[in-house]
mmCIF file of C-alpha atoms in Angstrom:
data_model
loop_
_atom_site.group_PDB
_atom_site.id
_atom_site.type_symbol
_atom_site.label_atom_id
_atom_site.label_comp_id
_atom_site.label_asym_id
_atom_site.label_seq_id
_atom_site.Cartn_x
_atom_site.Cartn_y
_atom_site.Cartn_z
ATOM 1 C CA GLU B 1 -2.009 5.760 -16.473
ATOM 2 C CA THR B 2 0.454 6.740 -13.958
ATOM 3 C CA ALA B 3 -0.639 9.815 -11.850
ATOM 4 C CA VAL B 4 1.577 9.318 -8.782
ATOM 5 C CA PHE B 5 5.137 10.104 -9.747
ATOM 6 C CA GLN B 6 8.227 9.186 -7.547
ATOM 7 C CA THR B 7 11.591 10.164 -7.938
ATOM 8 C CA PRO B 8 14.224 8.539 -7.876
ATOM 9 C CA ASN B 9 13.404 5.083 -8.827
ATOM 10 C CA TYR B 10 16.425 3.577 -7.164
ATOM 11 C CA HIS B 11 19.112 5.176 -4.643
ATOM 12 C CA VAL B 12 22.088 3.449 -3.318
ATOM 13 C CA THR B 13 24.107 5.369 -0.455
ATOM 14 C CA GLN B 14 26.256 4.564 2.630
ATOM 15 C CA VAL B 15 25.305 4.436 6.107
ATOM 16 C CA GLY B 16 25.050 8.182 7.725
ATOM 17 C CA ASN B 17 24.256 9.899 4.457
ATOM 18 C CA GLU B 18 21.150 12.036 3.891
ATOM 19 C CA VAL B 19 18.694 11.049 1.223
ATOM 20 C CA SER B 20 15.369 12.870 -0.074
ATOM 21 C CA PHE B 21 12.847 11.183 -2.093
ATOM 22 C CA ASN B 22 10.061 13.039 -4.011
ATOM 23 C CA CYS B 23 6.393 12.449 -4.546
ATOM 24 C CA LYS B 24 3.964 14.357 -6.763
ATOM 25 C CA GLN B 25 0.320 13.493 -7.889
ATOM 26 C CA THR B 26 -1.578 14.847 -10.567
ATOM 27 C CA LEU B 27 -5.252 13.715 -9.546
ATOM 28 C CA GLY B 28 -6.058 16.740 -7.460
ATOM 29 C CA HIS B 29 -6.186 14.675 -4.284
ATOM 30 C CA ASP B 30 -6.289 16.232 -0.959
ATOM 31 C CA THR B 31 -4.372 13.375 0.920
ATOM 32 C CA MET B 32 -1.053 11.845 0.464
ATOM 33 C CA TYR B 33 0.901 9.065 2.340
ATOM 34 C CA TRP B 34 4.402 7.546 2.746
ATOM 35 C CA TYR B 35 4.344 3.804 3.169
ATOM 36 C CA LYS B 36 7.483 1.527 3.843
ATOM 37 C CA GLN B 37 7.624 -1.853 2.271
ATOM 38 C CA ASP B 38 10.271 -4.184 3.589
ATOM 39 C CA SER B 39 11.768 -7.183 2.136
ATOM 40 C CA LYS B 40 8.747 -9.406 3.033
ATOM 41 C CA LYS B 41 6.581 -7.171 1.130
ATOM 42 C CA LEU B 42 4.623 -5.893 4.364
ATOM 43 C CA LEU B 43 3.700 -2.276 3.987
ATOM 44 C CA LYS B 44 3.763 -0.036 7.184
ATOM 45 C CA ILE B 45 2.157 3.541 7.144
ATOM 46 C CA MET B 46 4.935 6.205 7.992
ATOM 47 C CA PHE B 47 3.141 9.620 7.553
ATOM 48 C CA SER B 48 -0.179 11.023 6.119
ATOM 49 C CA TYR B 49 -0.849 14.592 5.015
ATOM 50 C CA ASN B 50 -4.164 16.293 4.279
ATOM 51 C CA ASN B 51 -4.083 19.491 2.463
ATOM 52 C CA LYS B 52 -0.547 19.845 3.285
ATOM 53 C CA GLN B 53 -1.131 19.277 7.057
ATOM 54 C CA LEU B 54 0.290 16.322 8.895
ATOM 55 C CA ILE B 55 -2.363 14.044 10.351
ATOM 56 C CA VAL B 56 -0.842 10.600 10.804
ATOM 57 C CA ASN B 57 2.620 10.150 12.189
ATOM 58 C CA GLU B 58 3.545 6.611 13.100
ATOM 59 C CA THR B 59 6.409 5.697 15.162
ATOM 60 C CA VAL B 60 9.217 6.105 12.923
ATOM 61 C CA PRO B 61 12.712 7.122 13.883
ATOM 62 C CA ARG B 62 13.299 11.077 14.133
ATOM 63 C CA ARG B 63 15.795 10.768 11.232
ATOM 64 C CA PHE B 64 12.663 10.569 9.062
ATOM 65 C CA SER B 65 10.754 13.900 8.164
ATOM 66 C CA PRO B 66 8.197 14.642 5.702
ATOM 67 C CA GLN B 67 7.891 17.880 3.687
ATOM 68 C CA SER B 68 4.984 19.213 1.903
ATOM 69 C CA SER B 69 4.968 22.426 -0.077
ATOM 70 C CA ASP B 70 1.459 22.127 -1.484
ATOM 71 C CA LYS B 71 -1.288 19.169 -1.425
ATOM 72 C CA ALA B 72 0.186 17.659 -4.685
ATOM 73 C CA HIS B 73 3.763 17.295 -3.277
ATOM 74 C CA LEU B 74 4.954 15.120 -0.268
ATOM 75 C CA ASN B 75 8.750 14.503 -0.037
ATOM 76 C CA LEU B 76 10.506 12.453 2.470
ATOM 77 C CA ARG B 77 13.985 13.262 4.026
ATOM 78 C CA ILE B 78 16.088 10.668 5.931
ATOM 79 C CA LYS B 79 18.817 12.690 7.645
ATOM 80 C CA SER B 80 21.380 10.009 8.514
ATOM 81 C CA VAL B 81 20.467 6.571 6.889
ATOM 82 C CA GLU B 82 20.654 3.226 8.702
ATOM 83 C CA PRO B 83 20.932 -0.410 7.286
ATOM 84 C CA GLU B 84 17.481 -1.115 8.369
ATOM 85 C CA ASP B 85 16.045 1.679 6.201
ATOM 86 C CA SER B 86 16.723 -0.256 3.108
ATOM 87 C CA ALA B 87 13.421 -1.012 1.773
ATOM 88 C CA VAL B 88 10.928 0.413 -1.129
ATOM 89 C CA TYR B 89 9.151 3.357 -0.055
ATOM 90 C CA LEU B 90 5.924 4.017 -1.654
ATOM 91 C CA CYS B 91 3.818 7.312 -1.982
ATOM 92 C CA ALA B 92 0.177 7.271 -2.265
ATOM 93 C CA SER B 93 -2.585 9.643 -2.696
ATOM 94 C CA SER B 94 -6.400 9.428 -1.909
ATOM 95 C CA PRO B 95 -9.233 11.957 -2.968
ATOM 96 C CA ASP B 96 -9.855 12.913 0.647
ATOM 97 C CA TRP B 97 -9.104 11.776 4.214
ATOM 98 C CA GLY B 98 -11.649 9.453 5.772
ATOM 99 C CA SER B 99 -13.678 6.206 5.200
ATOM 100 C CA GLN B 100 -13.810 6.687 1.463
ATOM 101 C CA ASN B 101 -9.903 6.868 0.672
ATOM 102 C CA THR B 102 -9.275 4.643 -2.214
ATOM 103 C CA LEU B 103 -5.245 4.654 -2.659
ATOM 104 C CA TYR B 104 -3.403 5.500 -5.780
ATOM 105 C CA PHE B 105 0.221 4.258 -5.524
ATOM 106 C CA GLY B 106 3.401 5.606 -7.206
ATOM 107 C CA ALA B 107 6.102 3.081 -8.532
ATOM 108 C CA GLY B 108 8.074 3.384 -5.393
ATOM 109 C CA THR B 109 11.454 4.162 -4.748
ATOM 110 C CA ARG B 110 14.007 1.431 -3.817
ATOM 111 C CA LEU B 111 16.515 2.314 -1.217
ATOM 112 C CA SER B 112 19.767 0.116 -0.588
ATOM 113 C CA VAL B 113 22.025 1.290 2.384
ATOM 114 C CA LEU B 114 25.553 -0.065 2.238
ATOM 115 C CA GLY R 1 -3.464 -1.317 17.002
ATOM 116 C CA GLN R 2 -5.166 -2.330 14.249
ATOM 117 C CA GLN R 3 -4.127 -5.809 12.501
ATOM 118 C CA VAL R 4 -4.793 -7.204 9.006
ATOM 119 C CA GLN R 5 -4.257 -10.971 8.567
ATOM 120 C CA GLN R 6 -4.246 -12.662 5.163
ATOM 121 C CA SER R 7 -4.442 -16.236 4.319
ATOM 122 C CA PRO R 8 -3.017 -18.174 2.871
ATOM 123 C CA ALA R 9 0.282 -16.768 2.496
ATOM 124 C CA SER R 10 1.030 -18.474 -0.755
ATOM 125 C CA LEU R 11 -1.081 -20.300 -3.288
ATOM 126 C CA VAL R 12 -0.338 -22.220 -6.142
ATOM 127 C CA LEU R 13 -2.934 -23.033 -8.927
ATOM 128 C CA GLN R 14 -3.262 -24.633 -12.410
ATOM 129 C CA GLU R 15 -4.432 -22.401 -14.839
ATOM 130 C CA GLY R 16 -8.291 -22.052 -15.082
ATOM 131 C CA GLU R 17 -8.944 -23.007 -11.360
ATOM 132 C CA ASN R 18 -10.452 -20.524 -8.889
ATOM 133 C CA ALA R 19 -8.745 -18.788 -6.105
ATOM 134 C CA GLU R 20 -10.336 -17.581 -2.652
ATOM 135 C CA LEU R 21 -8.135 -15.130 -0.623
ATOM 136 C CA GLN R 22 -8.819 -14.293 3.078
ATOM 137 C CA CYS R 23 -8.595 -11.027 4.918
ATOM 138 C CA ASN R 24 -9.312 -10.757 8.657
ATOM 139 C CA PHE R 25 -8.906 -7.456 10.620
ATOM 140 C CA SER R 26 -8.779 -6.867 14.354
ATOM 141 C CA SER R 27 -11.214 -3.745 14.483
ATOM 142 C CA THR R 28 -14.200 -2.391 12.848
ATOM 143 C CA ALA R 29 -13.342 -1.348 9.330
ATOM 144 C CA THR R 30 -15.082 1.216 7.294
ATOM 145 C CA ARG R 31 -13.541 0.236 4.081
ATOM 146 C CA LEU R 32 -11.473 -2.790 2.599
ATOM 147 C CA GLN R 33 -9.472 -2.457 -0.452
ATOM 148 C CA TRP R 34 -7.780 -5.078 -2.614
ATOM 149 C CA PHE R 35 -4.528 -4.491 -4.265
ATOM 150 C CA TYR R 36 -2.135 -6.455 -6.767
ATOM 151 C CA GLN R 37 1.474 -6.158 -6.909
ATOM 152 C CA ARG R 38 3.384 -7.783 -9.737
ATOM 153 C CA PRO R 39 7.042 -8.504 -8.541
ATOM 154 C CA GLY R 40 9.196 -5.416 -8.345
ATOM 155 C CA GLY R 41 5.995 -3.398 -9.482
ATOM 156 C CA SER R 42 3.671 -0.885 -8.096
ATOM 157 C CA LEU R 43 0.294 -1.524 -6.145
ATOM 158 C CA VAL R 44 -2.780 -1.510 -8.410
ATOM 159 C CA SER R 45 -6.195 -0.948 -6.766
ATOM 160 C CA LEU R 46 -8.468 -4.047 -7.824
ATOM 161 C CA LEU R 47 -11.582 -3.450 -5.593
ATOM 162 C CA SER R 48 -12.809 -1.380 -2.895
ATOM 163 C CA ASN R 49 -16.160 -1.933 -0.618
ATOM 164 C CA PRO R 50 -17.018 -1.242 2.733
ATOM 165 C CA SER R 51 -19.297 -4.113 3.049
ATOM 166 C CA GLY R 52 -21.406 -6.467 0.707
ATOM 167 C CA THR R 53 -20.216 -7.688 -2.626
ATOM 168 C CA LYS R 54 -18.343 -6.100 -5.703
ATOM 169 C CA HIS R 55 -17.755 -7.571 -9.050
ATOM 170 C CA THR R 56 -15.217 -6.480 -11.618
ATOM 171 C CA GLY R 57 -14.205 -8.900 -14.613
ATOM 172 C CA ARG R 58 -13.034 -12.272 -12.951
ATOM 173 C CA LEU R 59 -12.859 -10.694 -9.403
ATOM 174 C CA THR R 60 -15.336 -10.668 -6.500
ATOM 175 C CA SER R 61 -14.945 -8.733 -3.411
ATOM 176 C CA THR R 62 -16.955 -9.709 -0.307
ATOM 177 C CA THR R 63 -16.627 -8.057 2.721
ATOM 178 C CA VAL R 64 -18.665 -8.779 6.061
ATOM 179 C CA THR R 65 -17.896 -5.733 8.442
ATOM 180 C CA LYS R 66 -19.434 -7.148 11.496
ATOM 181 C CA GLU R 67 -17.573 -10.203 11.239
ATOM 182 C CA ARG R 68 -14.250 -8.328 10.638
ATOM 183 C CA ARG R 69 -13.535 -10.401 7.449
ATOM 184 C CA GLY R 70 -13.168 -9.976 3.735
ATOM 185 C CA SER R 71 -12.392 -12.236 0.685
ATOM 186 C CA LEU R 72 -11.124 -11.891 -2.951
ATOM 187 C CA HIS R 73 -12.508 -14.500 -5.502
ATOM 188 C CA ILE R 74 -10.646 -14.942 -8.487
ATOM 189 C CA SER R 75 -12.213 -17.094 -11.145
ATOM 190 C CA SER R 76 -10.630 -18.902 -13.938
ATOM 191 C CA SER R 77 -7.185 -17.947 -13.019
ATOM 192 C CA GLN R 78 -4.609 -17.256 -15.669
ATOM 193 C CA ILE R 79 -0.742 -17.027 -15.785
ATOM 194 C CA THR R 80 -0.864 -13.382 -15.707
ATOM 195 C CA ASP R 81 -2.759 -13.210 -12.405
ATOM 196 C CA SER R 82 0.534 -14.420 -10.665
ATOM 197 C CA GLY R 83 1.703 -11.693 -8.186
ATOM 198 C CA THR R 84 0.811 -10.637 -4.711
ATOM 199 C CA TYR R 85 -2.596 -9.685 -3.497
ATOM 200 C CA LEU R 86 -2.882 -7.401 -0.492
ATOM 201 C CA CYS R 87 -5.730 -6.280 1.376
ATOM 202 C CA ALA R 88 -5.978 -2.846 3.387
ATOM 203 C CA MET R 89 -8.464 -1.929 5.790
ATOM 204 C CA SER R 90 -9.294 1.527 7.168
ATOM 205 C CA ASN R 91 -11.440 2.887 9.757
ATOM 206 C CA ASN R 92 -11.437 6.591 9.258
ATOM 207 C CA ASN R 93 -7.546 6.582 9.141
ATOM 208 C CA ALA R 94 -4.575 5.643 6.889
ATOM 209 C CA PRO R 95 -5.103 2.077 5.538
ATOM 210 C CA ARG R 96 -3.309 -0.737 7.240
ATOM 211 C CA PHE R 97 -2.013 -3.622 5.089
ATOM 212 C CA GLY R 98 -1.950 -7.350 5.397
ATOM 213 C CA ALA R 99 1.174 -9.449 4.433
ATOM 214 C CA GLY R 100 -0.353 -10.338 1.480
ATOM 215 C CA THR R 101 -1.127 -13.633 -0.581
ATOM 216 C CA LYS R 102 1.592 -14.662 -3.035
ATOM 217 C CA LEU R 103 -0.495 -16.103 -5.922
ATOM 218 C CA SER R 104 1.394 -18.321 -8.623
ATOM 219 C CA VAL R 105 -0.593 -19.730 -11.612
ATOM 220 C CA LYS R 106 0.836 -22.528 -13.497
ATOM 221 C CA PRO R 107 0.362 -23.517 -17.186
#
C-alpha cells in the first residue's frame, strides 16, 4: 500500500528551466529524505529533514533546494536544470532520525533534461 | 565518507536455485537494510537488521556488524524474484546505498 506519494511521475524540460517536485507521506513519520538515482541505479542521498528541520545536506549544487512546510511534506526545487540532473528522484520517509530508520520510498519522479 | 559495496554486480540463476548476495561497508553500521527494485519500479524494503540473522519467507538476512558485512540469501529462486537488490547501511545518519545486484532468474 503506497503511503509516500510523489508528483509528477515524469517531467521533461529544457536546460535552464526551473522544476519542482512534490512529496507527501501519510505514515506520520518524522523524517523525510530526497535521493537521486542515476542511470546506473546508484542512489545518492541529497537531503534529509527531521520534523521540518534540515539535518543532512550532502554536497549538491546550489540550484537544488528542499522545502518543507510540515513534517509530512518535503518538496524539491531545481532552479536552473542541467543535463546531468536527468535522473530519478526518490523521496523516502522513516519513523524517526537515528539508527532505527527503516525507509519507505515513493515511486519516484523521472526527470529528463533536453 | 561511508562506502557500501555489493557483490556480485549481476547474477543469473535457473529457477529453483539459491542466491547469495553480499554487502560490505566501510564504517561501523548500526543498521543494514535490503531493498528490492523492479525495473522502472520503486524500492521495496525487504529486511532490516542491525546484526544477527532475520528471516522472512524465502529471504534470510545476516549481518555481522563487527566484520562490516552482510548478506541476503534467497532460497528456491522464482522468475518473479528478478530485479535489482540494494543494500543500505546507516550509522545514526541517512542510509547510504550500494550499487546493487541485478538478479535474473530464468525458467
